[in-house]
Amino acid sequence: MQYIQEIKEILIKARQQTYRAINSAMIEAYWKIGEKIVLQEQNGKEKANYGEAVLLELSKNLSAELGKGFSYSNLRNFRQFYLTYPDEQICYTLCSKLSWSHNRLIMRIDNLETRQYYLKEASQQNWSVRTLERNIKTLYYNRLLSSKTISDNKTSNINIKDFIKDPYVFEFLDISQPKNHSEQEVEGVLIQNFQVFLMELGKGFSFVGRQYRISSETEHYYIDLVFYNYLLKCFVLFDLKIGKLTHQDIGQMDMYRRMFDDLKKPEGDLPTIGIILCTEKSETVVKYSIINDSSHLFATKYLPYLPSEKELIDEIEREKIQLKLLGN
């Protein structure tokens, strides 16, 4: 009956609000405990000679009266929490919106800008702890394409570079040698692991179709994967390529992009974006092709395995160098 469902919804909503309120209060409490440890017990110093003994004694007292949750390691985390965010406003506006598990992962990040990004995105996109951990491990933020500012809407703060990565990491493909697989097979596995694939693409993507057909007066063409990004307000086309990127691949995607703009783009939307996902990217081809002059056409590499942090950093640095060279 309808009234029973309505009552259930009221209770579920109340429980969610209660959980958020409790979580927020506990996060703020942990920050204040860290502040007390640093400012009072350690006289404002980041590390005092007697600090470890103080934490051990504090842990013993709190555990005896308040129970579990105040181990020596937890108190060290509270102290680090405060040292990471000495600005109380950040704790209240960003950290308190996430669970303690989220915060423990993020506060281990050294770079301030990177840390702020994960705080904001984890909260706005409702990332689970598992998703956050994967994104940090795969250097999600660092892989966002460092390109020129590209936005046809001058009043918008949204930038295409915030939605495109290089490289993409598709470790769920579990393919050691992509050359031994066809593009159709790779496409199929991406669809089978659609939830993780969508997470890796990033925010705002909505699936439109696979092997999506567009037609001219005389021929039919099929695009591997088509998405619509409701934040960018445009279609995003993906073409999978195994092997080296060629001029033909770029020309084909540019044609698809132009046809989509002509045949499918609603009035008021931004131009269609075309992304070629390839296993090998020739920077020479990129430099001397239409990609170098187009603000809505990209070629990015994808990795069908989870690389080490060093491999990812090296790949990102190579991409940055190439982007600088292309800009000259």
mmCIF file of C-alpha atoms in Angstrom:
data_model
loop_
_atom_site.group_PDB
_atom_site.id
_atom_site.type_symbol
_atom_site.label_atom_id
_atom_site.label_comp_id
_atom_site.label_asym_id
_atom_site.label_seq_id
_atom_site.Cartn_x
_atom_site.Cartn_y
_atom_site.Cartn_z
ATOM 1 C CA MET A 1 0.000 0.000 0.000
ATOM 2 C CA GLN A 2 1.153 3.519 -0.764
ATOM 3 C CA TYR A 3 1.074 4.843 2.812
ATOM 4 C CA ILE A 4 3.327 1.981 3.982
ATOM 5 C CA GLN A 5 5.901 2.846 1.311
ATOM 6 C CA GLU A 6 5.696 6.517 2.297
ATOM 7 C CA ILE A 7 6.350 5.624 5.950
ATOM 8 C CA LYS A 8 9.349 3.536 4.916
ATOM 9 C CA GLU A 9 10.729 6.440 2.921
ATOM 10 C CA ILE A 10 10.312 8.781 5.915
ATOM 11 C CA LEU A 11 12.251 6.378 8.151
ATOM 12 C CA ILE A 12 14.999 5.796 5.566
ATOM 13 C CA LYS A 13 15.419 9.551 5.081
ATOM 14 C CA ALA A 14 15.541 10.112 8.850
ATOM 15 C CA ARG A 15 18.189 7.414 9.274
ATOM 16 C CA GLN A 16 20.292 8.929 6.515
ATOM 17 C CA GLN A 17 20.064 12.374 8.084
ATOM 18 C CA THR A 18 20.968 10.914 11.483
ATOM 19 C CA TYR A 19 23.971 9.095 10.033
ATOM 20 C CA ARG A 20 25.213 12.258 8.315
ATOM 21 C CA ALA A 21 24.802 14.283 11.492
ATOM 22 C CA ILE A 22 26.645 11.695 13.616
ATOM 23 C CA ASN A 23 29.413 11.342 11.034
ATOM 24 C CA SER A 24 29.881 15.103 10.792
ATOM 25 C CA ALA A 25 30.006 15.446 14.597
ATOM 26 C CA MET A 26 32.592 12.662 14.926
ATOM 27 C CA ILE A 27 34.831 14.095 12.187
ATOM 28 C CA GLU A 28 34.771 17.470 13.929
ATOM 29 C CA ALA A 29 35.507 15.748 17.257
ATOM 30 C CA TYR A 30 38.538 13.938 15.802
ATOM 31 C CA TRP A 31 39.850 17.251 14.466
ATOM 32 C CA LYS A 32 39.436 18.883 17.894
ATOM 33 C CA ILE A 33 41.167 15.962 19.626
ATOM 34 C CA GLY A 34 44.066 16.342 17.184
ATOM 35 C CA GLU A 35 44.151 20.064 17.920
ATOM 36 C CA LYS A 36 44.305 19.433 21.676
ATOM 37 C CA ILE A 37 47.137 16.949 21.267
ATOM 38 C CA VAL A 38 49.194 19.317 19.131
ATOM 39 C CA LEU A 39 48.421 22.656 20.780
ATOM 40 C CA GLN A 40 48.177 21.632 24.414
ATOM 41 C CA GLU A 41 50.059 18.382 24.940
ATOM 42 C CA GLN A 42 52.801 19.270 22.455
ATOM 43 C CA ASN A 43 52.805 23.044 22.933
ATOM 44 C CA GLY A 44 52.010 23.658 19.303
ATOM 45 C CA LYS A 45 54.955 21.649 17.968
ATOM 46 C CA GLU A 46 54.417 19.169 15.185
ATOM 47 C CA LYS A 47 56.499 16.566 16.999
ATOM 48 C CA ALA A 48 57.634 16.774 20.609
ATOM 49 C CA ASN A 49 60.225 14.580 22.289
ATOM 50 C CA TYR A 50 57.641 13.305 24.756
ATOM 51 C CA GLY A 51 54.812 13.123 22.201
ATOM 52 C CA GLU A 52 54.753 9.336 21.876
ATOM 53 C CA ALA A 53 54.535 8.868 25.630
ATOM 54 C CA VAL A 54 51.698 11.399 25.784
ATOM 55 C CA LEU A 55 49.752 9.493 23.128
ATOM 56 C CA LEU A 56 50.238 6.181 24.932
ATOM 57 C CA GLU A 57 49.017 7.640 28.226
ATOM 58 C CA LEU A 58 46.087 9.379 26.547
ATOM 59 C CA SER A 59 45.115 6.156 24.775
ATOM 60 C CA LYS A 60 45.183 4.243 28.040
ATOM 61 C CA ASN A 61 42.929 6.755 29.810
ATOM 62 C CA LEU A 62 40.410 7.217 26.997
ATOM 63 C CA SER A 63 40.129 3.485 26.312
ATOM 64 C CA ALA A 64 39.528 2.727 29.994
ATOM 65 C CA GLU A 65 36.615 5.179 30.221
ATOM 66 C CA LEU A 66 35.214 5.368 26.687
ATOM 67 C CA GLY A 67 36.016 1.967 25.198
ATOM 68 C CA LYS A 68 37.454 1.110 21.800
ATOM 69 C CA GLY A 69 38.402 3.635 19.135
ATOM 70 C CA PHE A 70 41.173 5.452 20.958
ATOM 71 C CA SER A 71 44.184 3.261 20.250
ATOM 72 C CA TYR A 72 47.643 4.763 19.954
ATOM 73 C CA SER A 73 47.465 4.548 16.136
ATOM 74 C CA ASN A 74 44.036 6.222 16.039
ATOM 75 C CA LEU A 75 45.260 9.088 18.188
ATOM 76 C CA ARG A 76 48.208 9.516 15.839
ATOM 77 C CA ASN A 77 45.706 9.741 12.988
ATOM 78 C CA PHE A 78 43.718 12.399 14.868
ATOM 79 C CA ARG A 79 46.902 14.371 15.383
ATOM 80 C CA GLN A 80 47.812 14.045 11.700
ATOM 81 C CA PHE A 81 44.258 15.030 10.737
ATOM 82 C CA TYR A 82 44.655 18.352 12.519
ATOM 83 C CA LEU A 83 48.170 18.908 11.149
ATOM 84 C CA THR A 84 46.898 18.242 7.618
ATOM 85 C CA TYR A 85 43.971 20.654 7.988
ATOM 86 C CA PRO A 86 44.940 23.335 10.537
ATOM 87 C CA ASP A 87 42.210 25.523 9.045
ATOM 88 C CA GLU A 88 39.066 24.628 11.001
ATOM 89 C CA GLN A 89 36.851 25.882 8.167
ATOM 90 C CA ILE A 90 38.127 23.169 5.804
ATOM 91 C CA CYS A 91 37.269 20.536 8.377
ATOM 92 C CA TYR A 92 33.708 21.813 8.736
ATOM 93 C CA THR A 93 32.980 22.512 5.061
ATOM 94 C CA LEU A 94 34.722 19.591 3.325
ATOM 95 C CA CYS A 95 36.085 16.904 5.657
ATOM 96 C CA SER A 96 32.910 16.581 7.720
ATOM 97 C CA LYS A 97 30.942 15.631 4.599
ATOM 98 C CA LEU A 98 33.049 12.477 4.203
ATOM 99 C CA SER A 99 33.509 9.439 6.415
ATOM 100 C CA TRP A 100 36.582 8.965 8.588
ATOM 101 C CA SER A 101 37.765 6.238 6.186
ATOM 102 C CA HIS A 102 37.608 8.731 3.302
ATOM 103 C CA ASN A 103 39.517 11.315 5.282
ATOM 104 C CA ARG A 104 42.234 8.882 6.348
ATOM 105 C CA LEU A 105 42.935 8.094 2.691
ATOM 106 C CA ILE A 106 42.960 11.709 1.541
ATOM 107 C CA MET A 107 45.103 13.123 4.338
ATOM 108 C CA ARG A 108 47.961 10.828 3.280
ATOM 109 C CA ILE A 109 48.298 12.836 0.059
ATOM 110 C CA ASP A 110 51.166 15.318 0.318
ATOM 111 C CA ASN A 111 50.250 17.751 -2.452
ATOM 112 C CA LEU A 112 47.759 20.382 -1.250
ATOM 113 C CA GLU A 113 46.078 20.944 -4.638
ATOM 114 C CA THR A 114 45.661 17.211 -5.203
ATOM 115 C CA ARG A 115 44.291 16.731 -1.711
ATOM 116 C CA GLN A 116 41.749 19.508 -2.203
ATOM 117 C CA TYR A 117 40.632 17.943 -5.479
ATOM 118 C CA TYR A 118 39.914 14.551 -3.891
ATOM 119 C CA LEU A 119 38.119 16.158 -0.948
ATOM 120 C CA LYS A 120 35.831 18.069 -3.278
ATOM 121 C CA GLU A 121 35.225 15.300 -5.824
ATOM 122 C CA ALA A 122 34.705 12.505 -3.281
ATOM 123 C CA SER A 123 32.020 14.614 -1.628
ATOM 124 C CA GLN A 124 30.286 15.928 -4.762
ATOM 125 C CA GLN A 125 30.385 12.629 -6.655
ATOM 126 C CA ASN A 126 29.529 10.450 -3.635
ATOM 127 C CA TRP A 127 32.556 8.220 -4.161
ATOM 128 C CA SER A 128 32.651 5.102 -2.035
ATOM 129 C CA VAL A 129 35.817 4.438 -0.043
ATOM 130 C CA ARG A 130 36.740 1.767 -2.583
ATOM 131 C CA THR A 131 36.284 4.167 -5.491
ATOM 132 C CA LEU A 132 38.322 6.857 -3.760
ATOM 133 C CA GLU A 133 41.120 4.385 -3.021
ATOM 134 C CA ARG A 134 41.238 3.246 -6.642
ATOM 135 C CA ASN A 135 41.261 6.818 -7.944
ATOM 136 C CA ILE A 136 44.113 7.810 -5.658
ATOM 137 C CA LYS A 137 46.049 4.654 -6.519
ATOM 138 C CA THR A 138 45.655 5.223 -10.256
ATOM 139 C CA LEU A 139 46.560 8.938 -9.977
ATOM 140 C CA TYR A 140 43.115 9.954 -11.238
ATOM 141 C CA TYR A 141 43.723 13.660 -10.729
ATOM 142 C CA ASN A 142 47.202 13.641 -12.271
ATOM 143 C CA ARG A 143 45.896 11.915 -15.383
ATOM 144 C CA LEU A 144 43.391 14.615 -16.224
ATOM 145 C CA LEU A 145 44.599 15.943 -19.535
ATOM 146 C CA SER A 146 46.779 19.036 -19.042
ATOM 147 C CA SER A 147 45.678 20.862 -22.158
ATOM 148 C CA LYS A 148 44.903 24.438 -23.048
ATOM 149 C CA THR A 149 41.709 25.971 -21.710
ATOM 150 C CA ILE A 150 38.981 24.759 -24.017
ATOM 151 C CA SER A 151 35.503 26.129 -23.561
ATOM 152 C CA ASP A 152 33.182 27.551 -26.170
ATOM 153 C CA ASN A 153 30.959 28.911 -23.397
ATOM 154 C CA LYS A 154 32.880 31.903 -22.088
ATOM 155 C CA THR A 155 30.600 32.270 -19.083
ATOM 156 C CA SER A 156 31.122 28.679 -17.978
ATOM 157 C CA ASN A 157 33.678 27.555 -15.424
ATOM 158 C CA ILE A 158 33.621 24.048 -16.881
ATOM 159 C CA ASN A 159 36.738 23.058 -18.785
ATOM 160 C CA ILE A 160 37.034 20.064 -21.106
ATOM 161 C CA LYS A 161 40.453 19.243 -19.641
ATOM 162 C CA ASP A 162 38.680 18.342 -16.374
ATOM 163 C CA PHE A 163 36.924 15.459 -18.127
ATOM 164 C CA ILE A 164 39.663 13.819 -20.212
ATOM 165 C CA LYS A 165 42.547 11.740 -18.917
ATOM 166 C CA ASP A 166 45.757 10.537 -20.488
ATOM 167 C CA PRO A 167 46.271 7.692 -19.945
ATOM 168 C CA TYR A 168 43.037 5.949 -19.038
ATOM 169 C CA VAL A 169 43.456 2.893 -16.798
ATOM 170 C CA PHE A 170 41.267 -0.104 -17.626
ATOM 171 C CA GLU A 171 42.823 -2.651 -15.277
ATOM 172 C CA PHE A 172 39.536 -4.567 -15.220
ATOM 173 C CA LEU A 173 40.175 -5.649 -18.832
ATOM 174 C CA ASP A 174 42.780 -8.062 -17.448
ATOM 175 C CA ILE A 175 44.572 -8.138 -20.814
ATOM 176 C CA SER A 176 48.355 -8.470 -20.754
ATOM 177 C CA GLN A 177 48.770 -8.236 -24.540
ATOM 178 C CA PRO A 178 46.022 -6.083 -26.093
ATOM 179 C CA LYS A 179 47.447 -6.715 -29.586
ATOM 180 C CA ASN A 180 46.218 -10.294 -29.256
ATOM 181 C CA HIS A 181 42.641 -9.062 -28.878
ATOM 182 C CA SER A 182 40.374 -7.384 -31.371
ATOM 183 C CA GLU A 183 38.890 -3.942 -30.826
ATOM 184 C CA GLN A 184 35.450 -5.573 -30.660
ATOM 185 C CA GLU A 185 36.619 -7.884 -27.839
ATOM 186 C CA VAL A 186 38.035 -4.967 -25.850
ATOM 187 C CA GLU A 187 34.823 -3.034 -26.408
ATOM 188 C CA GLY A 188 32.804 -6.003 -25.176
ATOM 189 C CA VAL A 189 34.790 -6.299 -21.935
ATOM 190 C CA LEU A 190 34.411 -2.558 -21.331
ATOM 191 C CA ILE A 191 30.640 -2.943 -21.576
ATOM 192 C CA GLN A 192 30.678 -6.039 -19.342
ATOM 193 C CA ASN A 193 32.458 -3.951 -16.704
ATOM 194 C CA PHE A 194 30.333 -0.922 -17.420
ATOM 195 C CA GLN A 195 30.112 0.442 -13.880
ATOM 196 C CA VAL A 196 33.890 0.548 -13.411
ATOM 197 C CA PHE A 197 34.358 1.834 -16.964
ATOM 198 C CA LEU A 198 31.922 4.676 -16.316
ATOM 199 C CA MET A 199 33.705 5.511 -13.063
ATOM 200 C CA GLU A 200 37.024 5.730 -14.887
ATOM 201 C CA LEU A 201 35.566 8.028 -17.543
ATOM 202 C CA GLY A 202 34.656 10.481 -14.790
ATOM 203 C CA LYS A 203 31.759 12.726 -13.887
ATOM 204 C CA GLY A 204 28.732 13.592 -15.959
ATOM 205 C CA PHE A 205 28.825 10.701 -18.467
ATOM 206 C CA SER A 206 25.625 9.002 -19.548
ATOM 207 C CA PHE A 207 25.690 6.024 -21.926
ATOM 208 C CA VAL A 208 23.960 6.485 -25.283
ATOM 209 C CA GLY A 209 24.953 3.486 -27.354
ATOM 210 C CA ARG A 210 27.441 0.918 -28.612
ATOM 211 C CA GLN A 211 28.229 0.603 -32.324
ATOM 212 C CA TYR A 212 26.034 3.654 -32.742
ATOM 213 C CA ARG A 213 24.933 4.162 -36.338
ATOM 214 C CA ILE A 214 24.975 7.495 -38.109
ATOM 215 C CA SER A 215 24.093 7.723 -41.772
ATOM 216 C CA SER A 216 24.796 9.975 -44.705
ATOM 217 C CA GLU A 217 22.728 9.986 -47.889
ATOM 218 C CA THR A 218 24.617 6.968 -49.225
ATOM 219 C CA GLU A 219 26.450 5.219 -46.349
ATOM 220 C CA HIS A 220 26.147 4.037 -42.761
ATOM 221 C CA TYR A 221 28.911 4.523 -40.172
ATOM 222 C CA TYR A 222 29.276 2.886 -36.754
ATOM 223 C CA ILE A 223 30.877 4.586 -33.739
ATOM 224 C CA ASP A 224 32.280 2.258 -31.076
ATOM 225 C CA LEU A 225 30.873 4.038 -28.005
ATOM 226 C CA VAL A 226 28.722 7.155 -27.645
ATOM 227 C CA PHE A 227 28.105 9.037 -24.396
ATOM 228 C CA TYR A 228 26.419 12.276 -23.475
ATOM 229 C CA ASN A 229 28.015 14.431 -20.798
ATOM 230 C CA TYR A 230 25.343 16.473 -19.051
ATOM 231 C CA LEU A 231 27.927 18.732 -17.391
ATOM 232 C CA LEU A 232 29.709 19.601 -20.623
ATOM 233 C CA LYS A 233 26.354 19.580 -22.439
ATOM 234 C CA CYS A 234 27.660 17.699 -25.455
ATOM 235 C CA PHE A 235 28.047 14.235 -26.955
ATOM 236 C CA VAL A 236 31.353 12.399 -26.442
ATOM 237 C CA LEU A 237 32.387 9.789 -29.024
ATOM 238 C CA PHE A 238 34.944 7.058 -28.294
ATOM 239 C CA ASP A 239 36.763 5.018 -30.921
ATOM 240 C CA LEU A 240 38.951 2.076 -29.841
ATOM 241 C CA LYS A 241 42.209 1.461 -31.705
ATOM 242 C CA ILE A 242 44.680 -1.350 -31.093
ATOM 243 C CA GLY A 243 48.159 -0.573 -32.366
ATOM 244 C CA LYS A 244 49.681 2.706 -33.497
ATOM 245 C CA LEU A 245 47.542 5.758 -34.038
ATOM 246 C CA THR A 246 47.290 6.725 -37.718
ATOM 247 C CA HIS A 247 46.165 9.754 -39.720
ATOM 248 C CA GLN A 248 43.287 7.618 -40.995
ATOM 249 C CA ASP A 249 42.084 7.027 -37.425
ATOM 250 C CA ILE A 250 42.120 10.754 -36.731
ATOM 251 C CA GLY A 251 40.403 11.625 -39.986
ATOM 252 C CA GLN A 252 37.703 9.050 -39.321
ATOM 253 C CA MET A 253 36.978 10.361 -35.815
ATOM 254 C CA ASP A 254 36.935 13.949 -37.050
ATOM 255 C CA MET A 255 34.383 12.949 -39.672
ATOM 256 C CA TYR A 256 32.259 11.180 -37.034
ATOM 257 C CA ARG A 257 32.424 14.248 -34.818
ATOM 258 C CA ARG A 258 31.377 16.607 -37.618
ATOM 259 C CA MET A 259 28.554 14.308 -38.707
ATOM 260 C CA PHE A 260 27.287 14.065 -35.138
ATOM 261 C CA ASP A 261 27.259 17.843 -34.847
ATOM 262 C CA ASP A 262 25.321 18.090 -38.100
ATOM 263 C CA LEU A 263 22.852 15.260 -37.499
ATOM 264 C CA LYS A 264 22.449 14.783 -33.738
ATOM 265 C CA LYS A 265 23.557 17.842 -31.753
ATOM 266 C CA PRO A 266 20.620 19.694 -30.149
ATOM 267 C CA GLU A 267 20.497 23.439 -30.551
ATOM 268 C CA GLY A 268 22.366 25.134 -27.715
ATOM 269 C CA ASP A 269 24.680 22.187 -26.988
ATOM 270 C CA LEU A 270 28.444 22.517 -27.276
ATOM 271 C CA PRO A 271 30.307 20.821 -30.155
ATOM 272 C CA THR A 272 30.720 17.055 -30.019
ATOM 273 C CA ILE A 273 33.976 15.734 -28.533
ATOM 274 C CA GLY A 274 35.818 12.892 -30.253
ATOM 275 C CA ILE A 275 38.285 10.741 -28.297
ATOM 276 C CA ILE A 276 40.423 8.028 -29.858
ATOM 277 C CA LEU A 277 41.470 5.463 -27.240
ATOM 278 C CA CYS A 278 44.622 3.767 -28.497
ATOM 279 C CA THR A 279 47.278 1.406 -27.164
ATOM 280 C CA GLU A 280 50.096 3.280 -28.926
ATOM 281 C CA LYS A 281 50.043 7.001 -29.595
ATOM 282 C CA SER A 282 52.354 8.490 -32.202
ATOM 283 C CA GLU A 283 53.191 12.032 -31.108
ATOM 284 C CA THR A 284 54.385 12.839 -34.634
ATOM 285 C CA VAL A 285 50.973 11.921 -36.017
ATOM 286 C CA VAL A 286 49.300 14.009 -33.309
ATOM 287 C CA LYS A 287 51.547 17.014 -33.957
ATOM 288 C CA TYR A 288 51.004 17.089 -37.714
ATOM 289 C CA SER A 289 47.345 16.163 -37.763
ATOM 290 C CA ILE A 290 44.103 18.050 -37.246
ATOM 291 C CA ILE A 291 44.210 17.096 -33.540
ATOM 292 C CA ASN A 292 46.839 19.759 -32.974
ATOM 293 C CA ASP A 293 44.430 22.445 -34.189
ATOM 294 C CA SER A 294 41.161 21.046 -32.857
ATOM 295 C CA SER A 295 39.755 21.890 -29.453
ATOM 296 C CA HIS A 296 37.321 18.969 -29.481
ATOM 297 C CA LEU A 297 39.373 16.093 -30.871
ATOM 298 C CA PHE A 298 41.717 14.017 -28.702
ATOM 299 C CA ALA A 299 43.900 10.917 -28.885
ATOM 300 C CA THR A 300 44.670 9.345 -25.519
ATOM 301 C CA LYS A 301 46.383 6.154 -24.481
ATOM 302 C CA TYR A 302 44.706 3.440 -22.462
ATOM 303 C CA LEU A 303 46.424 0.895 -20.230
ATOM 304 C CA PRO A 304 44.723 -2.521 -19.983
ATOM 305 C CA TYR A 305 46.416 -3.262 -16.642
ATOM 306 C CA LEU A 306 47.122 -1.548 -13.334
ATOM 307 C CA PRO A 307 50.601 -0.016 -13.628
ATOM 308 C CA SER A 308 52.893 0.786 -10.747
ATOM 309 C CA GLU A 309 52.869 4.337 -9.426
ATOM 310 C CA LYS A 310 56.257 4.955 -11.072
ATOM 311 C CA GLU A 311 54.983 3.719 -14.450
ATOM 312 C CA LEU A 312 51.969 6.012 -14.209
ATOM 313 C CA ILE A 313 54.067 9.012 -13.191
ATOM 314 C CA ASP A 314 56.502 8.365 -16.059
ATOM 315 C CA GLU A 315 53.590 8.091 -18.515
ATOM 316 C CA ILE A 316 52.038 11.324 -17.250
ATOM 317 C CA GLU A 317 55.363 13.160 -17.450
ATOM 318 C CA ARG A 318 55.904 11.943 -21.014
ATOM 319 C CA GLU A 319 52.477 13.280 -21.925
ATOM 320 C CA LYS A 320 53.242 16.667 -20.364
ATOM 321 C CA ILE A 321 56.493 16.933 -22.319
ATOM 322 C CA GLN A 322 54.730 16.047 -25.555
ATOM 323 C CA LEU A 323 51.991 18.622 -24.899
ATOM 324 C CA LYS A 324 54.645 21.291 -24.426
ATOM 325 C CA LEU A 325 56.344 20.259 -27.666
ATOM 326 C CA LEU A 326 53.027 20.333 -29.509
ATOM 327 C CA GLY A 327 52.416 23.825 -28.188
ATOM 328 C CA ASN A 328 55.673 25.143 -29.668
#
